[in-house]
CSV table of C-alpha atoms in Angstrom, one decimal:
chain,number,residue,atom,x,y,z
A,1,MET,CA,-14.8,8.0,-12.5
A,2,THR,CA,-15.1,9.2,-8.9
A,3,VAL,CA,-12.6,8.3,-6.2
A,4,HIS,CA,-15.3,6.2,-4.4
A,5,ARG,CA,-16.2,4.3,-7.6
A,6,LEU,CA,-12.5,3.5,-8.4
A,7,LEU,CA,-12.0,2.2,-4.9
A,8,GLU,CA,-15.1,0.0,-5.3
A,9,GLU,CA,-13.9,-1.4,-8.6
A,10,TYR,CA,-10.2,-1.8,-7.4
A,11,PRO,CA,-10.4,-2.5,-3.7
A,12,MET,CA,-6.9,-2.5,-2.2
A,13,ARG,CA,-7.6,-5.4,0.1
A,14,ASN,CA,-5.9,-8.8,0.2
A,15,VAL,CA,-3.3,-7.6,-2.2
A,16,ALA,CA,0.5,-7.6,-2.0
A,17,VAL,CA,1.8,-4.0,-1.7
A,18,LEU,CA,5.1,-4.0,-3.7
A,19,GLU,CA,6.1,-0.4,-3.5
A,20,HIS,CA,4.9,3.0,-2.5
A,21,ARG,CA,6.6,6.3,-3.1
A,22,TYR,CA,6.2,9.9,-4.3
A,23,THR,CA,6.6,10.1,-8.1
A,24,SER,CA,9.8,11.6,-9.5
A,25,TRP,CA,7.8,14.9,-10.1
A,26,MET,CA,6.9,14.8,-6.4
A,27,ARG,CA,3.3,15.9,-6.7
A,28,ASP,CA,1.6,12.5,-6.8
A,29,TYR,CA,2.0,9.4,-4.7
A,30,GLU,CA,2.0,5.9,-6.2
A,31,VAL,CA,1.2,2.5,-4.7
A,32,GLU,CA,2.0,-0.6,-6.8
A,33,VAL,CA,0.2,-3.8,-5.8
A,34,GLU,CA,-0.2,-7.3,-7.1
A,35,ALA,CA,-3.9,-8.4,-6.9
A,36,ALA,CA,-5.9,-11.5,-7.6
A,37,TRP,CA,-9.5,-10.2,-7.1
A,38,SER,CA,-10.7,-12.6,-9.8
A,39,GLU,CA,-9.3,-14.4,-12.9
A,40,GLU,CA,-10.2,-11.5,-15.1
A,41,GLN,CA,-8.9,-9.0,-12.6
A,42,GLN,CA,-5.5,-10.2,-11.6
A,43,GLY,CA,-2.0,-8.8,-12.1
A,44,ARG,CA,-0.1,-5.7,-11.1
A,45,TYR,CA,-1.9,-2.4,-10.6
A,46,LEU,CA,-0.6,1.1,-10.1
A,47,TYR,CA,-2.7,3.5,-7.9
A,48,ARG,CA,-1.7,7.1,-8.5
A,49,PHE,CA,-3.0,9.5,-5.8
A,50,ARG,CA,-2.9,12.8,-7.7
A,51,HIS,CA,-2.1,16.1,-6.0
A,52,CYS,CA,-1.0,14.6,-2.7
A,53,PRO,CA,0.3,17.1,-0.1
A,54,VAL,CA,0.4,14.6,2.7
A,55,ALA,CA,1.8,11.1,2.8
A,56,HIS,CA,2.3,9.8,6.4
A,57,VAL,CA,3.6,6.3,7.1
A,58,VAL,CA,4.2,4.7,10.5
A,59,SER,CA,5.2,1.2,11.5
A,60,ARG,CA,2.5,-1.1,12.9
A,61,LEU,CA,5.1,-3.5,14.3
A,62,GLY,CA,5.7,-3.4,18.1
A,63,ASP,CA,8.9,-2.5,19.9
A,64,ASP,CA,9.5,-6.1,20.6
A,65,VAL,CA,9.5,-7.0,16.9
A,66,TRP,CA,11.9,-4.0,16.1
A,67,HIS,CA,14.3,-5.2,18.9
A,68,GLN,CA,14.2,-8.8,17.7
A,69,SER,CA,14.6,-7.9,14.0
A,70,TRP,CA,17.3,-5.2,14.3
A,71,ALA,CA,20.2,-7.0,12.6
A,72,ASP,CA,20.8,-6.5,8.9
A,73,VAL,CA,20.4,-10.2,8.3
A,74,TYR,CA,16.6,-9.6,8.3
A,75,THR,CA,16.9,-7.1,5.4
A,76,ASP,CA,17.9,-9.8,2.9
A,77,HIS,CA,15.8,-13.0,2.6
A,78,GLY,CA,18.7,-15.1,1.3
A,79,ALA,CA,20.9,-14.0,4.2
A,80,TRP,CA,18.2,-14.7,6.7
A,81,VAL,CA,17.8,-18.3,5.3
A,82,GLU,CA,21.6,-18.8,5.4
A,83,ALA,CA,21.6,-17.7,9.0
A,84,GLY,CA,19.2,-20.5,9.9
A,85,GLU,CA,15.9,-18.5,9.7
A,86,PRO,CA,16.2,-16.9,13.2
A,87,GLU,CA,13.0,-15.7,14.9
A,88,GLY,CA,12.1,-12.1,13.9
A,89,PHE,CA,10.5,-10.1,11.2
A,90,VAL,CA,12.1,-10.6,7.8
A,91,TRP,CA,12.2,-7.1,6.2
A,92,GLY,CA,13.8,-8.6,3.1
A,93,MET,CA,10.5,-10.2,1.9
A,94,ARG,CA,10.2,-6.9,-0.1
A,95,TRP,CA,6.4,-6.7,0.0
A,96,SER,CA,3.6,-6.4,2.5
A,97,PHE,CA,0.1,-7.8,2.7
A,98,ALA,CA,-2.7,-5.2,2.6
A,99,LYS,CA,-4.9,-6.4,5.4
A,100,PRO,CA,-7.3,-4.9,6.2
A,101,GLY,CA,-6.1,-2.7,3.3
A,102,LEU,CA,-7.4,0.6,2.0
A,103,SER,CA,-10.3,2.5,3.5
A,104,HIS,CA,-11.6,6.0,2.6
A,105,VAL,CA,-11.8,8.3,5.6
A,106,ASP,CA,-15.2,9.8,5.0
A,107,THR,CA,-15.1,12.4,7.8
A,108,SER,CA,-11.5,13.4,7.5
A,109,GLU,CA,-10.7,16.7,9.2
A,110,GLN,CA,-7.3,16.8,7.4
A,111,ALA,CA,-9.0,16.4,4.0
A,112,LYS,CA,-11.5,19.2,4.9
A,113,ALA,CA,-8.7,21.5,6.0
A,114,TRP,CA,-6.7,20.9,2.8
A,115,SER,CA,-9.8,21.4,0.7
A,116,GLN,CA,-10.2,24.8,2.2
A,117,ARG,CA,-6.5,25.6,1.8
A,118,LEU,CA,-6.3,24.6,-1.9
A,119,GLY,CA,-9.9,25.3,-3.0
A,120,LYS,CA,-10.2,21.8,-4.4
A,121,ALA,CA,-12.0,18.7,-3.1
A,122,MET,CA,-9.5,16.6,-1.2
A,123,HIS,CA,-9.8,13.0,0.1
A,124,GLU,CA,-8.0,10.9,2.8
A,125,VAL,CA,-7.3,7.2,2.6
A,126,LYS,CA,-5.7,4.9,5.1
A,127,ILE,CA,-3.8,1.9,3.8
A,128,GLU,CA,-3.0,-0.7,6.4
A,129,THR,CA,-0.7,-3.7,6.0
A,130,GLU,CA,0.8,-6.0,8.6
A,131,VAL,CA,3.9,-3.8,8.6
A,132,TYR,CA,2.8,-0.2,8.3
A,133,GLN,CA,-0.1,2.3,8.1
A,134,LEU,CA,0.0,4.9,5.3
A,135,ARG,CA,-2.3,7.9,5.3
A,136,LEU,CA,-2.7,10.0,2.1
A,137,ILE,CA,-4.4,13.3,1.5
A,138,PHE,CA,-5.0,13.7,-2.3
A,139,HIS,CA,-7.3,15.3,-4.9
A,140,SER,CA,-8.0,12.5,-7.4
A,141,LEU,CA,-7.1,8.9,-8.2
A,142,MET,CA,-6.0,7.0,-11.2
A,143,VAL,CA,-5.7,3.2,-11.3
A,144,ARG,CA,-4.2,1.3,-14.2
A,145,LYS,CA,-3.1,-2.3,-14.8
A,146,VAL,CA,0.6,-2.5,-15.5
A,147,SER,CA,1.0,-6.2,-16.0
A,148,ASP,CA,-0.9,-9.6,-16.0
A,149,GLU,CA,2.0,-11.0,-14.0
A,150,LEU,CA,1.5,-12.7,-10.6
A,151,LEU,CA,4.9,-13.3,-8.9
A,152,ILE,CA,3.9,-13.2,-5.3
A,153,LEU,CA,0.2,-14.2,-5.0
A,154,ASP,CA,-0.7,-17.8,-5.7
A,155,PRO,CA,-3.7,-19.8,-4.5
A,156,ALA,CA,-1.7,-21.2,-1.5
A,157,THR,CA,-0.4,-17.8,-0.5
A,158,LEU,CA,-3.8,-16.1,-0.8
A,159,SER,CA,-5.6,-18.7,1.2
A,160,ALA,CA,-3.0,-18.6,4.0
A,161,MET,CA,-3.1,-14.8,4.1
A,162,ARG,CA,-6.9,-14.5,4.1
A,163,ALA,CA,-7.2,-16.8,7.0
């Protein structure tokens, strides 16, 4: 299945991004999400961006949020609650909502340059959450369901986040 077709079938929008990382063999990049696209298509999914020479992540939070949320109490949800839930961004939620989510960069100069360098068709995607933006250059994509489990997304959470 082509990259475009996989991204149509498994759109990384309105999902909880749980983790993202280079694999232990350091060639591929993985993004694990929890999704509830439909009753038949809900659970945890692993996107593996194969042959990924570029993974660039940058915070989307403003300087004011960084200043306000600097203390370590924000890195642990329980500690933040015990501290009286002070104003600031709670890093300790341990997931991020993909909104607007993943988009394929159709006219990517970086993907074009890497295609020429490696002699293989390369793609670029941009994944945006409320916390960060991730840009990946890669050759192919695999998506697989790893669990039917929904621990983060429930109807109330989904409706609040989609608003």
